[in-house]
Amino acid sequence: MERCAARGAPEEERRVRANAREYNEKFQYASNCIKTSKYNIVTFLPVNLFEQFQEVANTYFLFLLILQLIPQISSLSWFTTIVPLVLVLTITAVKDATDDYFRHKSDNQVNNRQSQVLIGGVLRQEQWMNVRVGDIIKLENNQFVAADLLLLCSSEPHGLCYVETAELDGETNMKVRQATPVTSELADISTLARFDGEVICEPPNNKLDKFGGTLYWKENKFPLSNQNMLLRGCVLRNTEWCFGLVVFAGPDTKLMQNSGRTKFKRTSIDRLMNTLVLWIFGFLVCMGVILAIGNAIWEHEVGVCFQIYLPWDEGVHSAVFSGFLSFWSYIIILNTVVPISLYVSVEVIRLGHSYFINWDKKMYCAKRRTPAEARTTTLNEELGQVEYIFSDKTGTLTQNIMVFSKCSVNGHSYGDVQDVLGHNVELGERPEPVDFSFNPLADPGFQFWDPSLLEAVQLGDPHVHEFFRLLSLCHTVMSEEKSEGELYYKAQSPDEGALVTAARNFGFVFRSRTPKTITVHELGRAITYQLLAILDFNNIRKRMSVIVRSPEGKIRLYCKGADTILLERLHPSNQDLTNVTTDHLNEYAGEGLRTLVLACKDLEESYYEDWAERLRRASGAPEAREDRLARLYDEVERDMTLLGATAIEDKLQQGVPETIAILTLANIKIWVLTGDKQAPGSPCAETAVNIGYSCKMLTDDMTEVFVVTGHTVLEVREELRKAREKMMDGSRSMGNGFSYQEKLSSSKLTSVLEAIAGEYALVINGHSLAHALEADMEVEFLETACACKAVICCRVTPLQKAQVVELVKKYKKAVTLAIGDGANDVSMIKTAHIGVGISGQEGIQAVLASDYSFSQFKFLQRLLLVHGRWSYLRMCKFLCYFFYKNFAFTMVHFWFGFFCGFSAQTVYDQYFITLYNIVYTSLPVLAMGVFDQDVPEQRSMEYPKLYEPGQLNLLFNKREFFICIAQGIYTSVLMFFIPYGVFADATRDDGAQLADYQSFAVTVATSLVIVVSVQIGLDTGFWTAINHFFIWGSLAAYFAILFAMHSDGLFQMFPNQFRFVGNAQNTLAQPTVWLTIALTTVVCIMPVVAFRFLKLDLKPELSDTVRYTQLVRKKQKPQHRCARRGGCGGGSRRSGYAFSHQEGFGELIMSGKNMRLSSLALSGFTARPGAAWIETLRRKKGGESSPDTAAKG
Amino acid sequence: MKNKKSSAPQEAETRPSRCPDNSAFKQQKLPAWKPQLTAASVLSTFFLTGAFCLSVGVSLIVAAKSVREIQVDYSDKCSHCSKLRENSSNWNSECLCSINITLAEDMLGDVFMYYGLQNFYQNHRRYALSRSDEQLLGRNVDVQNSYCAPFATYQNGTPMAPCGAIANSMFNDTIDLFYNFNSSVIQVPLLKTGNSWWTDKNVKFRNPESHNLSAAFAGTARPPYWHKAVYLLDEEDEKNNGYINDDFIIWMRVSAFATFRNLYRRISRKGQFTDGLPAGNYTFHISYNFPVSKFKGKKYVILSTMVWSGGSNPFLGIAYLGASQWIVQLVFILRSQW
């Protein structure tokens, strides 16, 4: 059973010797078997029960059960408690068992994956769980790494191998791992089998990016780092095979060490409920004390005299002791104010809501074939209370797909979508995209809407040609041609990919590169440029250049970069063109596009030679290499000629602007926290602002966008202070203005700073954020940020994301939701009240950590405004009713206490007490809790304001709770005193006594069931067939059970248990009884109806209004704010070049290190004539490179 | 290539399972009735309810008014007996008491005689529990294991029949009614059977099976406070003796409150009493056995006629009138707001 051995003591360091199982077994390292399940068949019952009784509620009921077994105080039979308790425990146990079964299944599936292990010199197929520390295993392409391995050797040169770490950290780009040089030679099995190196390394830990250890082999030491490790969860890519030594296995792997148990999240309703249950408990004790004192007094005054008929129990010698016993007796009979079924009902309702989320067709993404999934079933109603959304950007708001959208060439802007008459058309009614069929190498996925650019290319406009030539040459993209004409680009940043693809489609096809050449098909002609230098990108330069020699021998520098930088480096003669282009740039930026400026420059041969020589020397220099290179680069990138500008659209996910607009209308504040993977210091603020504009978070109507970029504490503080001052000034000057008034009326509850006039936005970068999050500034930051309509934090580390969320949670007492797709969002997803993962993408870490997952950001509006809102509404209605019905039920005992000598006599039959909460009244309220709808789902989208009651916590709070229990107590008073008044001296119509205890019990019970049923009927706003069935069914069940319990047959079998025999037919045949029930119902319900109607009439909620005004059909379309703003000053130029670009790739290309000769040669396309790079290489070997026209047909 | 081929049908298979069903239930689009509180419906409901309450209230009050009832506190009037019974050592000495009443009007129809007790806590938990229904069903049970204690067995182990505090404290006064008609005294004929529920008499209470009743109760003893054994409760009528004695059954149906009345006898409508009790002077002859002064209780004897709503019970009618009044006020409040 226990295949996964338990772990030993924590280790100091780890020693692993290759191919030596006996040696390694000494240390008792964990095997590669993974166990996430909690129980097995034997341990399930005890362990699960133990866990369940750790819940306070369950223990409390167990305690009650024990009390009931003491005869002196047992006022109720033991089964009144044990039946519900067993029911609750069973339901929970079944749920736990199913959960664990699925964990077992997934464990088995993972543990039984196959891997090839080198045992005794031969490769053997073994299951993952049988892999041991110290084994050498072979991995093949696209296989999952079975354990944490030390890479020994691979099929690639230099022992390189490529892995995808999506499951680990969510990053989809490939990473390079390299074997240590000594082991990379061990390429065949026999040498590997003889390998007996010993690794001494750190003990297991959860740091994914760090590894420290040493390899001892042949009396030499070799340091090991994370670069040499393949971690479990990675997938081997683009590598034929590799061998690795298992260092950490199973639970010791970094993946498993990272999957700590998720913190158990509770909703605010949960917390409120627990508080209320405590209060109720206190209330219960108070009532118990009152009744116990009553009992002591009664026994002292009356009971003492009554002893001739009813002597005190044995052992009771004083009234005080009797009072003490009656305290416990009353605790037992009044315990139904804290009903055991409350928790289980809440769980059932939440489960139902979760299923509705899973079943929602409108949250199903057909493209990715992923339905929405409620991974946690305990948080649903909190979805209706969200005030702050923290969103990741890449992959969540944006698709991380860059699209070449517009460009400006030689002062002419291309890319506007135009109709026949030349007018710009609205989105949505696009004409046909440009036809690229002339170009056999075109990427079919590329679309462009402005035919005039293609016309310009085909007419041979030299500027346009040069523009695209630059795009096809100046980049660090790698190409791969799987078959003839089937080109794949591997771009470091999607921006570059988009640009090169655009050039490709317009006839300037980047075909292949070698370290020294770039081959481009220019309008069908293959031209090979000699690549002289790549002046690589970095965050300070914000530009990159290439220097190429054309086949004609001309040397040219092509440069692309951020506009702010590049426009200053142009030749003064470009001034006119610069002005036009700048206008275009502003326009693009206003649309949220990411812009780049392109420029070129001819270089004299002699100048270049000189410069190249200096470059060679500088790059060989031992110190200050970077500076010297930078200076040289700077020198050559001057006086360039402007070619134009590009605008790339960072493709938003579908429906993002609309969703954000609606959520904003729902008074939800959205903060974007983007963390980029690249080196620090780049102007990320600009790209983030771009996205802010394009997804309508930032608009040009905004009064001001504050950008905080300070690097020191003082700077940040100052910037925040200034921002606040500006906002205060703004609101003072506009204090009497219209917007202020509107604000006040729309949301009363915002604090002074939040009620400021005008819309502001805050953009803060990671550095400043680090300071802003320090203890003494966090409140300042929070206040400033919360006063802004939109907040964008960029270049934020995963930890900071969590800190920001924590900050808002701590000070704003608001419900937060974090949404993200990558591993870097995991911390914030776990921290926020609700974590949402975007599913259907490669990385699943975020989804695994999340509470809800779906594949599109736009589903968030449905999740919150429809499902969340309903869940909240239903849960609140459910709780209100639940407390009401239990107070109405239980408090009758309290009143009866005053008339029965405080003897803890129950008013009802004990079976009624047992069944009241689990049969008679449970299903109607469950049906309401699961199915109720106040307004149709479309309306909650049309009127986002409907979401507000949840945020303000209006539907269930302490006040509502007191109203509920007041109503319950009111009902209980009438429920007792009306029958009391009637029965006190009434007789039956046949002259017999009416006021016997059993008739009274039946009358009160019947009127109670009828009153609470009518009440649930009033509360139910959405009577589906199921509601009808449950409500009528419960009433029918009550009478059926009543008559069954009072039947002769049962009495004959158990005379002492069913002593109410004949009561139902005798009592319920009396008109007086029915008149009593009717009167009780009328006086209990009528005031409620009147109260509700008055409330509806005088102070209608928005939902009431919406319910009524079905005529109001005017849809509040999310306003497309005019993206174009003529000359108004607000348009700031925003450049997006720096976004996802990484330094260092230029060098890698020039060195040729990442050119994969061997693997491509093996890849089965050798017969293909056009393996262009091989051709080029061969030609290069031959000496002179020449324009290649015969390469392909 | 192979991979692609094999994955294609798989995709087709998994597609329907991943996509949620388009059923009304799963999409929360079940047809539903959406009731709304509108002014018209609310006001009409109130109006109808008010009218209903008013009519019921009026008819109840009219009915209750027509009931004739006379109630006599004989624990006060027979104070000598009360005193005597206060000392439990006198339990065996008889005490008789006569009380004269005058009926100003005829009591027409069925007339019922009740005894009332005040301050007698039949609804006390331990009291109400102290019985063995199994024993009362005529079964042979070990009363030691029942809730009857301390009235389960005697010290020598003889079980009490019936056991328990309820049975032990059974009301044991006898009340006879005499009509003083033209200086002659006529005993009013009283019916002592047919006063209890059919289910009680025929299902809930059964005598132990035996050839005769005293044999059936052999081996048991009467409860300590009883003057005679259970099989001597009504020696004249076999069907009213033992556990199925009506007085006993009625007593065993414990009251919900400390003040209550139990049906004692019905006036047999024959001779002069065919139409009920004629107006005139009557005398209750009471054999006073049941002590009440000890627990500050009172005893009543009550004569009452009956209507459809039972006996004289003004509360319900007044409550209905009050409710209708209240509803009318609510309607006015609603109207004024509307």
Short mmCIF file of C-alpha atoms in Angstrom, two decimals, chain A residues 71-75 295 298-299 301-302 305-313 329 356 358-362 364 366 368-371 862 867 870 874 896 899-901 903-905 930-931 933 936-938 970 976-993 995-1000 1017-1018 1020-1026 1028 1048 1051-1053 1055-1056 1059-1063 1065-1067 1071-1072 1074-1076 1078-1079 1082-1083 1086-1087 1089-1090 1092-1094 1096-1098 1107-1108 1110, chain B residues 10-11 14-16 18-22 25-40 42-43 45-46 49 52-53 56 60 69 112 114 119-135 137 139 146-147 149-151 165-166 168-170 195-200 202-205 225 250 253-263 266 290-292 294-296 304-316 319-320 323 326-327 330 333-334 337-338:
data_model
loop_
_atom_site.label_atom_id
_atom_site.label_comp_id
_atom_site.label_asym_id
_atom_site.label_seq_id
_atom_site.Cartn_x
_atom_site.Cartn_y
_atom_site.Cartn_z
CA PRO A 71 -29.92 10.83 31.89
CA GLN A 72 -30.30 13.61 34.46
CA ILE A 73 -29.96 16.34 31.92
CA SER A 74 -30.98 14.60 28.74
CA SER A 75 -33.92 16.66 27.66
CA ASN A 295 -35.49 26.73 37.24
CA TRP A 298 -39.14 27.67 40.43
CA GLU A 299 -37.87 24.58 42.18
CA GLU A 301 -40.76 28.22 45.25
CA VAL A 302 -43.01 25.75 43.51
CA CYS A 305 -44.20 21.93 47.20
CA PHE A 306 -44.84 19.81 44.18
CA GLN A 307 -42.51 17.12 45.43
CA ILE A 308 -45.32 14.93 46.59
CA TYR A 309 -46.23 14.30 43.01
CA LEU A 310 -42.83 14.76 41.50
CA PRO A 311 -39.93 14.19 43.84
CA TRP A 312 -36.54 15.48 42.79
CA ASP A 313 -34.22 13.13 41.04
CA SER A 329 -30.67 20.44 29.59
CA PHE A 356 -23.01 26.14 -12.48
CA ASN A 358 -18.28 24.59 -14.62
CA TRP A 359 -21.36 24.11 -16.73
CA ASP A 360 -21.57 27.59 -18.08
CA LYS A 361 -21.45 27.43 -21.82
CA LYS A 362 -20.80 31.12 -22.02
CA TYR A 364 -16.41 27.89 -22.45
CA ALA A 366 -14.22 26.76 -28.01
CA ARG A 368 -8.92 26.23 -26.48
CA ARG A 369 -11.62 23.76 -25.64
CA THR A 370 -11.53 24.66 -22.01
CA PRO A 371 -14.58 25.25 -19.90
CA ARG A 862 -19.48 36.79 -16.23
CA HIS A 867 -22.12 33.95 -11.04
CA TRP A 870 -25.95 35.40 -7.79
CA ARG A 874 -28.26 33.35 -2.82
CA PHE A 896 -42.43 27.46 26.98
CA PHE A 899 -44.81 27.74 31.68
CA CYS A 900 -43.38 24.33 32.37
CA GLY A 901 -41.39 25.09 35.46
CA SER A 903 -37.92 21.91 33.27
CA ALA A 904 -36.41 21.83 29.80
CA GLN A 905 -39.51 20.30 28.41
CA VAL A 930 -28.93 27.14 -5.44
CA PHE A 931 -31.40 28.42 -7.99
CA GLN A 933 -32.19 34.72 -9.37
CA PRO A 936 -31.90 37.80 -15.37
CA GLU A 937 -28.26 37.39 -16.20
CA GLN A 938 -28.31 39.86 -19.10
CA TYR A 970 -41.02 37.60 16.79
CA PHE A 976 -45.99 30.12 21.28
CA PHE A 977 -48.38 32.68 22.69
CA ILE A 978 -51.18 32.43 20.18
CA PRO A 979 -51.60 28.67 20.70
CA TYR A 980 -51.11 29.27 24.39
CA GLY A 981 -53.91 31.81 24.45
CA VAL A 982 -56.15 29.53 22.48
CA PHE A 983 -55.32 26.36 24.35
CA ALA A 984 -55.31 27.84 27.82
CA ASP A 985 -59.00 27.21 28.29
CA ALA A 986 -60.22 25.75 25.08
CA THR A 987 -61.91 22.46 24.66
CA ARG A 988 -62.48 20.35 21.63
CA ASP A 989 -65.76 20.49 19.83
CA ASP A 990 -66.57 17.09 21.32
CA GLY A 991 -66.09 18.46 24.78
CA ALA A 992 -62.81 16.74 25.51
CA GLN A 993 -59.73 18.55 26.63
CA ALA A 995 -54.91 21.65 25.80
CA ASP A 996 -53.04 18.42 26.17
CA TYR A 997 -49.34 18.56 25.65
CA GLN A 998 -49.29 16.45 22.53
CA SER A 999 -51.99 18.42 20.74
CA PHE A 1000 -50.21 21.60 21.62
CA GLY A 1017 -42.15 31.13 -0.57
CA LEU A 1018 -41.88 34.87 -0.01
CA THR A 1020 -37.93 32.66 -3.24
CA GLY A 1021 -37.88 35.03 -6.15
CA PHE A 1022 -37.40 32.44 -8.82
CA TRP A 1023 -39.77 29.53 -8.67
CA THR A 1024 -38.46 26.81 -10.86
CA ALA A 1025 -40.09 23.43 -10.97
CA ILE A 1026 -37.53 22.28 -8.46
CA HIS A 1028 -42.11 24.10 -6.37
CA ASP A 1048 -50.92 2.80 15.20
CA PHE A 1051 -46.74 2.65 18.19
CA GLN A 1052 -47.42 -1.05 18.39
CA MET A 1053 -43.81 -1.71 17.50
CA PRO A 1055 -44.73 2.10 22.27
CA ASN A 1056 -42.21 4.04 24.28
CA ARG A 1059 -46.17 7.93 22.10
CA PHE A 1060 -47.91 10.52 19.95
CA VAL A 1061 -50.11 7.84 18.52
CA GLY A 1062 -53.37 9.08 17.10
CA ASN A 1063 -52.49 12.64 17.80
CA GLN A 1065 -55.82 12.80 13.25
CA ASN A 1066 -57.37 13.87 16.52
CA THR A 1067 -55.78 17.27 16.71
CA PRO A 1071 -61.37 23.63 13.44
CA THR A 1072 -59.94 25.54 16.37
CA TRP A 1074 -56.63 25.14 12.05
CA LEU A 1075 -57.91 28.58 12.95
CA THR A 1076 -55.01 28.88 15.35
CA ALA A 1078 -54.12 30.27 10.20
CA LEU A 1079 -54.01 33.14 12.66
CA VAL A 1082 -51.26 35.58 9.14
CA VAL A 1083 -49.74 37.54 11.98
CA MET A 1086 -48.33 39.88 7.08
CA PRO A 1087 -45.95 42.32 8.75
CA VAL A 1089 -45.03 41.37 3.52
CA ALA A 1090 -45.92 44.90 4.55
CA ARG A 1092 -40.94 44.28 2.31
CA PHE A 1093 -43.46 46.12 0.25
CA LEU A 1094 -42.79 49.39 2.04
CA LEU A 1096 -39.63 48.18 -2.06
CA ASP A 1097 -41.76 51.22 -2.42
CA LEU A 1098 -39.82 53.71 -0.39
CA ARG A 1107 -36.98 43.74 -11.93
CA TYR A 1108 -39.79 46.16 -12.34
CA GLN A 1110 -38.52 45.45 -17.74
CA GLN B 10 -9.43 11.56 -29.95
CA GLU B 11 -10.11 15.23 -30.31
CA THR B 14 -13.14 14.66 -26.15
CA ARG B 15 -14.82 17.68 -27.62
CA PRO B 16 -18.36 16.99 -26.47
CA ARG B 18 -15.31 19.18 -22.45
CA CYS B 19 -18.03 21.49 -23.63
CA PRO B 20 -20.82 21.94 -21.12
CA ASP B 21 -24.27 20.76 -22.11
CA ASN B 22 -26.64 23.33 -23.35
CA PHE B 25 -30.79 23.37 -15.97
CA LYS B 26 -27.05 23.67 -16.44
CA GLN B 27 -27.29 27.09 -18.01
CA GLN B 28 -29.59 28.27 -15.20
CA LYS B 29 -32.32 29.04 -17.66
CA LEU B 30 -35.06 26.90 -16.20
CA PRO B 31 -38.49 28.36 -16.75
CA ALA B 32 -39.55 29.98 -13.54
CA TRP B 33 -42.33 31.91 -11.97
CA LYS B 34 -41.02 35.24 -10.72
CA PRO B 35 -43.52 36.59 -8.25
CA GLN B 36 -43.31 40.26 -7.47
CA LEU B 37 -44.76 42.30 -4.70
CA THR B 38 -46.90 44.75 -6.59
CA ALA B 39 -49.18 47.30 -5.02
CA ALA B 40 -52.23 45.59 -6.43
CA VAL B 42 -50.13 43.24 -1.83
CA LEU B 43 -53.11 45.43 -1.12
CA THR B 45 -53.93 40.18 -0.26
CA PHE B 46 -54.13 42.39 2.77
CA THR B 49 -56.85 38.53 4.71
CA PHE B 52 -61.15 36.76 6.39
CA CYS B 53 -59.89 37.59 9.88
CA VAL B 56 -63.70 34.48 11.42
CA LEU B 60 -65.90 32.92 16.74
CA GLU B 69 -70.25 27.94 31.35
CA PHE B 112 -69.95 18.67 29.95
CA TYR B 114 -64.86 19.20 33.88
CA ASN B 119 -50.72 25.16 39.33
CA PHE B 120 -50.40 21.50 38.67
CA TYR B 121 -47.35 21.06 36.47
CA GLN B 122 -48.35 18.20 34.28
CA ASN B 123 -46.07 19.63 31.63
CA HIS B 124 -42.95 19.33 33.72
CA ARG B 125 -40.39 17.37 31.76
CA ARG B 126 -39.68 14.80 34.42
CA TYR B 127 -43.37 14.44 35.21
CA ALA B 128 -44.47 14.09 31.61
CA LEU B 129 -41.75 11.54 31.02
CA SER B 130 -42.61 9.43 34.01
CA ARG B 131 -44.75 6.74 32.45
CA SER B 132 -44.38 3.52 30.57
CA ASP B 133 -46.52 3.44 27.47
CA GLU B 134 -45.47 -0.11 26.94
CA GLN B 135 -46.91 -1.11 30.27
CA LEU B 137 -50.34 -1.20 26.32
CA ARG B 139 -47.32 -5.62 27.83
CA SER B 146 -38.49 2.75 32.23
CA TYR B 147 -38.65 6.40 33.14
CA ALA B 149 -38.72 6.05 38.77
CA PRO B 150 -39.28 6.73 41.61
CA PHE B 151 -42.77 5.34 41.09
CA ALA B 165 -45.49 9.95 38.49
CA ILE B 166 -48.40 10.72 36.18
CA ASN B 168 -49.51 7.98 40.71
CA SER B 169 -50.87 11.50 40.91
CA MET B 170 -54.15 10.64 39.22
CA ASN B 195 -65.02 10.96 27.01
CA SER B 196 -61.61 10.04 25.71
CA TRP B 197 -60.10 9.79 22.23
CA TRP B 198 -60.95 6.70 20.31
CA THR B 199 -57.27 6.05 19.58
CA ASP B 200 -56.40 6.31 23.24
CA ASN B 202 -58.61 1.46 21.62
CA VAL B 203 -54.97 1.68 20.62
CA LYS B 204 -52.85 3.38 23.18
CA PHE B 205 -54.24 1.78 26.29
CA TYR B 225 -51.21 7.36 46.25
CA ILE B 250 -57.80 11.35 30.32
CA ARG B 253 -53.02 12.65 28.47
CA VAL B 254 -50.93 15.27 30.19
CA SER B 255 -51.78 18.87 29.81
CA ALA B 256 -49.62 21.43 28.05
CA PHE B 257 -49.92 23.94 30.85
CA ALA B 258 -50.03 24.02 34.61
CA THR B 259 -53.62 25.20 34.61
CA PHE B 260 -55.93 22.95 32.78
CA ARG B 261 -59.29 21.25 32.75
CA ASN B 262 -60.05 17.66 32.01
CA LEU B 263 -63.35 16.26 30.92
CA ARG B 266 -71.01 14.25 30.32
CA PHE B 290 -56.95 14.98 45.78
CA PRO B 291 -54.73 17.33 47.78
CA VAL B 292 -53.90 20.61 46.06
CA LYS B 294 -49.86 21.58 49.44
CA PHE B 295 -48.56 22.91 46.13
CA LYS B 296 -50.70 26.05 46.28
CA SER B 304 -70.09 23.95 30.03
CA THR B 305 -71.97 23.62 26.79
CA MET B 306 -70.24 23.22 23.46
CA VAL B 307 -70.36 24.85 20.04
CA TRP B 308 -68.45 24.18 16.82
CA SER B 309 -65.39 25.97 18.09
CA GLY B 310 -65.36 24.10 21.37
CA GLY B 311 -66.23 25.63 24.67
CA SER B 312 -66.11 29.17 25.87
CA ASN B 313 -62.95 30.48 24.32
CA PRO B 314 -63.00 34.20 23.71
CA PHE B 315 -59.28 34.46 23.01
CA LEU B 316 -59.28 33.19 19.45
CA ALA B 319 -57.27 37.62 18.46
CA TYR B 320 -58.82 37.36 15.02
CA ALA B 323 -55.47 40.77 13.68
CA TRP B 326 -54.07 45.43 12.60
CA ILE B 327 -54.15 44.40 8.98
CA LEU B 330 -51.21 48.15 7.77
CA ILE B 333 -50.07 52.71 6.13
CA LEU B 334 -49.39 51.11 2.78
CA GLN B 337 -47.22 55.54 1.32
CA TRP B 338 -48.32 54.46 -2.06
#
